[in-house]
Coordinates of C-alpha atoms and ligand atoms in Angstrom, one line a residue:
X1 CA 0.0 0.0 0.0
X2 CA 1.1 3.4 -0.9
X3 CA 0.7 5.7 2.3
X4 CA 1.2 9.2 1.8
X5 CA 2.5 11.2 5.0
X6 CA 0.4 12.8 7.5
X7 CA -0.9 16.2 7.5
X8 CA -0.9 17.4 10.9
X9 CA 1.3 15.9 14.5
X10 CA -1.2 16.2 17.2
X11 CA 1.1 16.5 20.3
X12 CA -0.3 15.6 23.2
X13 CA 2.5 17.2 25.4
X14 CA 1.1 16.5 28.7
X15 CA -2.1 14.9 30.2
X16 CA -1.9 17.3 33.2
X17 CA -4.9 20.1 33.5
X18 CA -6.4 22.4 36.1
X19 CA -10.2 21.6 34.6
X20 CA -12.3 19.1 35.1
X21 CA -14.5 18.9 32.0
X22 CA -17.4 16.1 32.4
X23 CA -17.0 15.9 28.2
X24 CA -13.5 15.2 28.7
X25 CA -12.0 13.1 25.7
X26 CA -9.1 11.8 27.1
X27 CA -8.6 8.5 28.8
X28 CA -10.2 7.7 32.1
X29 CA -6.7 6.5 33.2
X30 CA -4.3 9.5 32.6
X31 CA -0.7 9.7 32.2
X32 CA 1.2 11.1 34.9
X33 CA 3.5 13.5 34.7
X34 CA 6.3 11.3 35.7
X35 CA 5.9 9.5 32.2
X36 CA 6.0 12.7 29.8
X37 CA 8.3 12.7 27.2
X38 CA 11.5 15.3 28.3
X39 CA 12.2 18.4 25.5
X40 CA 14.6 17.1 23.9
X41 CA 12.8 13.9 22.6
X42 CA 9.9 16.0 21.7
X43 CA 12.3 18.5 19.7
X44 CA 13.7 15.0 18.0
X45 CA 10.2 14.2 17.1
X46 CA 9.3 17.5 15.5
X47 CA 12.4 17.4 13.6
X48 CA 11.2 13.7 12.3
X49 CA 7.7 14.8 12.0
X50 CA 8.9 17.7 9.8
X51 CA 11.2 14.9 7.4
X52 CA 8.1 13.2 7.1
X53 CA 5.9 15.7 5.5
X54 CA 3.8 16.9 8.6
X55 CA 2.6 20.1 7.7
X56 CA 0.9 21.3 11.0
X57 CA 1.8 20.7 14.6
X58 CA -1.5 21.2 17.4
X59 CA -0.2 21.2 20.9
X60 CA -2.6 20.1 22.9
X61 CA -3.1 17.8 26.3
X62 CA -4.1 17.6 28.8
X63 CA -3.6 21.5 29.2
X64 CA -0.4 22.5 26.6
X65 CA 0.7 25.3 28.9
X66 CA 1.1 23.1 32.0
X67 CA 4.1 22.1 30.3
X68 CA 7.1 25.1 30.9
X69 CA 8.9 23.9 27.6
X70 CA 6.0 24.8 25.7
X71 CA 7.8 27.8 24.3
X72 CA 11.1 26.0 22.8
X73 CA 9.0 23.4 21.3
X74 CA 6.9 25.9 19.6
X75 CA 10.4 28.0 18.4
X76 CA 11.3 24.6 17.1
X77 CA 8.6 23.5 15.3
X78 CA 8.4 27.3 13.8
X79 CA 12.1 27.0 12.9
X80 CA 10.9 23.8 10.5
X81 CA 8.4 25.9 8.7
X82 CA 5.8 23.7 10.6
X83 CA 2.5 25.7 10.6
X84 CA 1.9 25.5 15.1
X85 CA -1.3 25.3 16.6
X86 CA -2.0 25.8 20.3
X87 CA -5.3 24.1 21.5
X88 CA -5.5 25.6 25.4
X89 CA -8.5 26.3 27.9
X90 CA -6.3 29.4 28.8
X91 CA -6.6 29.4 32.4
X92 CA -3.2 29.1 32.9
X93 CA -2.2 31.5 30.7
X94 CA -0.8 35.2 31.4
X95 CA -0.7 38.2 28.9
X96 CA 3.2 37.7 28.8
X97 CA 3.3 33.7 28.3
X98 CA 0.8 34.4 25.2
X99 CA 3.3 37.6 23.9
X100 CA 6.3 34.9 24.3
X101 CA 4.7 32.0 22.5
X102 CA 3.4 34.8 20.0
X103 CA 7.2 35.5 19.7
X104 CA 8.9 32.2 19.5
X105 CA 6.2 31.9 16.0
X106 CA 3.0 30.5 17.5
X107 CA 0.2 31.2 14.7
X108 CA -2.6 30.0 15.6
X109 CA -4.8 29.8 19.2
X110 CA -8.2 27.5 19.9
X111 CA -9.6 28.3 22.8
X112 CA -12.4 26.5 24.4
X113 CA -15.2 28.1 26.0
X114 CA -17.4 25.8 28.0
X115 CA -20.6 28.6 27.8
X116 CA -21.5 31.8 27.8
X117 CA -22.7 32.0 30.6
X118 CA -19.9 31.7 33.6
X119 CA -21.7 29.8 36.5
X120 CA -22.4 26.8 33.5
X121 CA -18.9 27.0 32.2
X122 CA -17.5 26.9 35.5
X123 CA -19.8 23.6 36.3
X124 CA -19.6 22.3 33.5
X125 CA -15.4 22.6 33.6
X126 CA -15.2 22.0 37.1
X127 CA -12.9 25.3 37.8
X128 CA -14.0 28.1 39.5
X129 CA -13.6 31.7 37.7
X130 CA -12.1 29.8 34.4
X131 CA -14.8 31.3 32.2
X132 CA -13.7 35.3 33.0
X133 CA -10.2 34.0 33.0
X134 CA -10.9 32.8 29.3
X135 CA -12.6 36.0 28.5
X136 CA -9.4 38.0 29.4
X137 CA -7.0 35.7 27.1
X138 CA -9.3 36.0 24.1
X139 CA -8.2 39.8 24.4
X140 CA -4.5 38.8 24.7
X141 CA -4.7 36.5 21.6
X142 CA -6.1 39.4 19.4
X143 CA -3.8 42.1 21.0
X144 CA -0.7 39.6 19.7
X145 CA -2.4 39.2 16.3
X146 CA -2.6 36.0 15.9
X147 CA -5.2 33.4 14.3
X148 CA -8.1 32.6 16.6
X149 CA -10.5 29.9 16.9
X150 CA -13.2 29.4 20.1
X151 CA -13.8 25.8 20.7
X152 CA -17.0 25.2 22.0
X153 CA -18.7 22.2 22.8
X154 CA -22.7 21.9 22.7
X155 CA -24.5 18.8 25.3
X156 CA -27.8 19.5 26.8
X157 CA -26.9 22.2 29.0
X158 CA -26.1 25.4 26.6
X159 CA -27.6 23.9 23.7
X160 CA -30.4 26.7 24.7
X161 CA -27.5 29.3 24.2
X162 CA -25.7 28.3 21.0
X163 CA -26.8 32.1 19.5
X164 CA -25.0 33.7 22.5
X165 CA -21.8 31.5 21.7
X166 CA -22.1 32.8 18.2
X167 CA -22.6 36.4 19.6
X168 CA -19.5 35.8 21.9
X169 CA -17.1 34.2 19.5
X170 CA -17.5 37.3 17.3
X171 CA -17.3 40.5 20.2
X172 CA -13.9 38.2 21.5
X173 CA -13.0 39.1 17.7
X174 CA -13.0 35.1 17.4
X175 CA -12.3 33.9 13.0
X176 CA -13.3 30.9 13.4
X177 CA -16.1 29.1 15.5
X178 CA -15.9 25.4 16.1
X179 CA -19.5 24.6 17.7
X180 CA -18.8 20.8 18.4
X181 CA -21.1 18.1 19.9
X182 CA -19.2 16.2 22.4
X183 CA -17.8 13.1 21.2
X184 CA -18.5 10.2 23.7
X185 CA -15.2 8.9 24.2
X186 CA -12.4 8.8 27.3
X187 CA -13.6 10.3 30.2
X188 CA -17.1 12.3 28.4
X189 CA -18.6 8.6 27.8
X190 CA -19.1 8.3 31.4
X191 CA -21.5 11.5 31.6
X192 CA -23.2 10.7 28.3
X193 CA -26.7 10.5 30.0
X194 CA -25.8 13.7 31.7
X195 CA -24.6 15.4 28.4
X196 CA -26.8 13.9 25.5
X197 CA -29.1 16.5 24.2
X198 CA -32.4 16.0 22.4
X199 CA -33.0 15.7 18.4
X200 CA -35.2 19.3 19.4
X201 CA -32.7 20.9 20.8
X202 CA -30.4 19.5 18.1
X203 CA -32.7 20.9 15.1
X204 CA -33.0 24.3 16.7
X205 CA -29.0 24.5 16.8
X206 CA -28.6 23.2 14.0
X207 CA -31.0 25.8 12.3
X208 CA -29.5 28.8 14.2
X209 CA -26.1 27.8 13.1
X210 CA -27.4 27.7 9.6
X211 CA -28.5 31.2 9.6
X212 CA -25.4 32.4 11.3
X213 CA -23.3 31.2 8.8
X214 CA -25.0 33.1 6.1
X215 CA -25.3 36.4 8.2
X216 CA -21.7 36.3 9.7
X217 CA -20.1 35.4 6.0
X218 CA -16.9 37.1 5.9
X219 CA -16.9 37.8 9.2
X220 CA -17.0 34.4 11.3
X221 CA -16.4 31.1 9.8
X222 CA -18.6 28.3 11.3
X223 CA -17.5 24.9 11.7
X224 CA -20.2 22.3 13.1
X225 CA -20.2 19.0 14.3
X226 CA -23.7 17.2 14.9
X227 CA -24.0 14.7 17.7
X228 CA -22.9 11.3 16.0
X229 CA -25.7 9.3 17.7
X230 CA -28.4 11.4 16.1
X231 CA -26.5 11.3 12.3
X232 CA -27.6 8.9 9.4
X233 CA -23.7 9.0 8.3
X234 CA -20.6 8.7 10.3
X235 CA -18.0 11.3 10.5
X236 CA -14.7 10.6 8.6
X237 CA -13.0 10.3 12.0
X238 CA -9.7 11.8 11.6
X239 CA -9.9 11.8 8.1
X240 CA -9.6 8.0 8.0
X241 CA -7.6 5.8 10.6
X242 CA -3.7 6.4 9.5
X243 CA -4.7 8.7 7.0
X244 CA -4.5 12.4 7.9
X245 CA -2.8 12.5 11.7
X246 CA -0.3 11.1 13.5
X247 CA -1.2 11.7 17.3
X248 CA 1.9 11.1 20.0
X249 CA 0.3 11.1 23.8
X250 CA 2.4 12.2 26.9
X251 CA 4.2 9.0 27.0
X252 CA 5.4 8.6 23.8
X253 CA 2.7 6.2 22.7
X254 CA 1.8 6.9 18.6
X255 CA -1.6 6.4 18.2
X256 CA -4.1 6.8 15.2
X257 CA -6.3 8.9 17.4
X258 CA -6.4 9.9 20.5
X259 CA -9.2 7.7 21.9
X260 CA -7.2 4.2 20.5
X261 CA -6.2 3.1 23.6
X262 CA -9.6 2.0 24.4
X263 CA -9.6 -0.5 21.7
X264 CA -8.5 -3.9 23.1
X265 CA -5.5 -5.7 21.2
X266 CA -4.1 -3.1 19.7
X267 CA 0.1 -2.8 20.4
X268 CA 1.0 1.2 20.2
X269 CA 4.9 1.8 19.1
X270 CA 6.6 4.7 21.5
X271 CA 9.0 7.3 19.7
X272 CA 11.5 6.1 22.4
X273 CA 12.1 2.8 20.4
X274 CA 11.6 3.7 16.7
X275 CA 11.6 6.3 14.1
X276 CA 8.1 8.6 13.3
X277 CA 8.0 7.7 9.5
X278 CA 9.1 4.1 10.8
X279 CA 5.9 4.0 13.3
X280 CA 4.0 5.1 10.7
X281 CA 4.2 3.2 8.0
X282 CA 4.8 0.2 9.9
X283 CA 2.7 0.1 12.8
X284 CA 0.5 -2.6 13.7
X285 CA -1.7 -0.3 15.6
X286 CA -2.1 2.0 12.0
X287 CA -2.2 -1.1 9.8
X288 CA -5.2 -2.9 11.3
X289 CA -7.8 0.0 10.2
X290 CA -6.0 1.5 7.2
X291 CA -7.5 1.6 3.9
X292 CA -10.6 -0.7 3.4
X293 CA -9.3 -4.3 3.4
X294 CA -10.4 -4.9 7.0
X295 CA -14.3 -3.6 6.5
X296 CA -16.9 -6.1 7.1
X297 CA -20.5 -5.4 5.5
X298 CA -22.0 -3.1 4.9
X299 CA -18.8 -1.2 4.5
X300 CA -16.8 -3.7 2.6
X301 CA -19.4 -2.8 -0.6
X302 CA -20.3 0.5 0.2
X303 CA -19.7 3.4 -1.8
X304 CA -19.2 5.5 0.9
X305 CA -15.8 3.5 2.1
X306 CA -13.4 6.0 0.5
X307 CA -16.0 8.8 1.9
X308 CA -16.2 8.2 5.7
X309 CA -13.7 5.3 5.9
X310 CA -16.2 3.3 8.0
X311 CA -16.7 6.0 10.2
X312 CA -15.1 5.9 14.1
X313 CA -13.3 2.4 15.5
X314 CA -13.4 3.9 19.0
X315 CA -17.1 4.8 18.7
X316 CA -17.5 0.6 17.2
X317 CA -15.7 -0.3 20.3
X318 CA -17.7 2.1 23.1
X319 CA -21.3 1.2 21.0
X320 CA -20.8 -2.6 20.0
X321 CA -17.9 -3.7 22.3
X322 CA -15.7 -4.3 18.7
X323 CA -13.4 -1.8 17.0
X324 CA -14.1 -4.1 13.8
X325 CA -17.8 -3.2 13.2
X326 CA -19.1 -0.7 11.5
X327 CA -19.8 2.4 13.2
X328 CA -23.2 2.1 14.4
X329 CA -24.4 5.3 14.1
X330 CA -24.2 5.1 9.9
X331 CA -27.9 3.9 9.4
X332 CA -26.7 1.0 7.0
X333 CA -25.6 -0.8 10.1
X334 CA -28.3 -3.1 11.5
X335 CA -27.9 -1.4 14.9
X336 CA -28.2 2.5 13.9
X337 CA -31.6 2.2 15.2
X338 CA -30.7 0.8 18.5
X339 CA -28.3 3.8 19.3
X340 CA -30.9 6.2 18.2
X341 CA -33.2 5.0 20.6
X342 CA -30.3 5.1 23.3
X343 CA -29.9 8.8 22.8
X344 CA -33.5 9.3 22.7
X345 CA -33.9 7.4 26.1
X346 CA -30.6 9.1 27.4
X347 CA -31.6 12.5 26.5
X348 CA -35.4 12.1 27.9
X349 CA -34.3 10.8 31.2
X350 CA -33.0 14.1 32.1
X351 CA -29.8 12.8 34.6
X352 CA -28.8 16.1 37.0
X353 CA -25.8 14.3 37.9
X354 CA -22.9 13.3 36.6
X355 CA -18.8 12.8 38.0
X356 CA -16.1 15.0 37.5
X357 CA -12.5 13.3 37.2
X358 CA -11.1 12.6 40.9
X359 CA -14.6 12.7 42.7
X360 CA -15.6 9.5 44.5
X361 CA -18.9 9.7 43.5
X362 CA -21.7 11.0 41.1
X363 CA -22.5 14.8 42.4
X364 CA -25.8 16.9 41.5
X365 CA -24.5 19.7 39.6
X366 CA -25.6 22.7 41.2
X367 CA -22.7 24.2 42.2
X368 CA -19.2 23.7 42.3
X369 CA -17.9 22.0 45.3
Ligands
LIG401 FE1 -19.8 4.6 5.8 FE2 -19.8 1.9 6.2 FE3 -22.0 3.3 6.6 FE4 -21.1 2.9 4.1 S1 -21.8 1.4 5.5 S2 -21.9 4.9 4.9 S3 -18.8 3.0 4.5 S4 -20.1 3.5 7.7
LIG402 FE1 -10.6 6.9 17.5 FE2 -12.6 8.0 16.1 S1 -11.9 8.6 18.0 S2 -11.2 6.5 15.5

């Protein structure tokens, strides 16, 4: 098989972070700090990531700027002409740190709002004051003129005030808007009940978002992402396993996407013991799902294979229990219907509570405790 290069390195740099997000993607078992990668590994890797035709480099974690180093690995990757990508909830961020990594050739900043409103962010991230804290950076990322994307991600909860996000991403002098659903994986799969919004609510932001896009042309671009449970199609997750990106976590671990540790049986190569371009055309963990050859029905005859590449192996493995299968949510599979009806049933039920990372038990979310 021919396998061209990656386009983008997503860099998980460290698992460490100050929030507590109930949609959290990343795994229910972090990696501790004892077991990041040190600089001057991840300055090796960029250099091999460059050699191997990545074009784009997103720092991300965990929380990127927990990580003091962040600076010379963004100087680095700048140096290779690598187009650098910070993906940050900003509350650790002060005006100076921004101006530095601004300085050492950082381009381009996604910031994640939780809401608009800053008692639901703050629940909804688990950290006190992190919403005004976010406001404040916002500012500092336009004062150092660089690109600027708000990440925000829709559940049940501010799905009521996805017009206000729209609002907000555009007075914060925002580019871009990324209004995502949140993606049961990791830790967010645990709160799904919690999270899961209706097909109403659903239709209504779906329709404001529509209308946005045609009023804010120009002005804001509008990228959206429906709830996969409530699609009739699949999402090309990361552009097709082994396709598109090559994401390294805190360990060293190369994985086809960030959620691939929760698929049994699958061996993960660490940059400590071989090359990038080696892991990635070599891999065992990249081979299994590459391409179509490993598609059972209805993917294997579909013409959609080459569209949505059988949609998402982790979601398979949360939905069916088997990273094999095709993604249930695509309504050829025989049970689309069956995870309809889940979200439906998970939506209607209405759950106030749900468990942040490090609590012993489900809390009511009220307030922060
Ligand atoms: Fe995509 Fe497979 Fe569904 Fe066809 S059957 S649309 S390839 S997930
Ligand atoms: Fe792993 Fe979709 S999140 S393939």
């Amino acid at each position: 098989m021919n396998i061209d290069p990656p386009l983008a390195l997503l860099a998980e740099i460290t698992h460490r972070c100050p929030m507590r997000c109930l949609y959290c993607s990343n795994p229910v078992n972090l990696e501790p700090a004892s077991r990041e990668l040190d600089t001057a590994t991840w300055l090796r890797v960029l250099d091999e990531a460059a050699d191997l035709g990545v074009y784009q480099v997103h720092f991300s974690g965990g929380e990127p700027t927990a990580r003091k180093d962040l600076g010379e690995l963004v100087q680095h990757a700048a140096e290779l002409d690598l187009y650098t990508n910070l993906i940050t909830s900003g509350v650790l961020l002060e005006s100076e740190d921004l101006f530095r990594l601004a300085d050492a050739g950082l381009e381009h900043v996604q910031l994640s709002f939780q809401d608009t409103d800053a008692a639901g962010g703050d629940r909804i991230g688990g950290l006190k004051d992190a919403h005004r804290r976010k406001l404040e950076v916002a500012g500092w990322v336009v004062d150092a003129g660089m690109a600027f994307t708000v990440n925000a991600v829709i559940h049940r909860h501010n799905a009521g005030r996805v017009g206000e996000m729209i609002e907000l991403a555009v007075e914060l002098g925002a580019g871009r808007l990324e209004v995502a659903s949140v993606q049961y994986y990791g830790w967010g799969l645990k709160n799904r009940a919690y999270l899961m919004p209706t097909e109403q609510q659903l239709d209504a932001v779906t329709e404001i978002v529509e209308a946005a896009r045609d009023r804010l042309a120009g002005v804001l671009t509008i990228d959206y992402v429906i709830p996969d449970y409530y699609a009739r199609r699949p999402k090309a997750c990361m552009g097709g396993w082994g396709r598109r990106f090559v994401n390294i976590d805190p360990s060293g671990r190369v994985l086809p996407c960030h959620a691939a540790t929760t698929i049994p049986g699958l061996t993960f190569d660490t940059v400590q013991d071989h090359a990038l371009e080696h892991i990635w055309q070599h891999s065992d963990a990249f081979n299994r799902f590459r391409g179509t050859e490993w598609m059972p029905e209805p993917c294997a005859s579909c013409d959609f294979r080459e569209v949505d590449w059988g949609g998402c192996r982790c979601q398979a493995m949360a939905l069916t229990g088997d990273a094999a299968q095709t993604d249930p949510v695509c309504s050829l599979s025989p049970l689309h219907e069956s995870v309809r009806a889940l979200a439906e049933r998970e939506a209607g039920a209405g759950t106030e509570t749900a468990v942040y990372r490090g609590a012993k038990k489900e809390s009511v979310l009220r307030d922060l405790s």
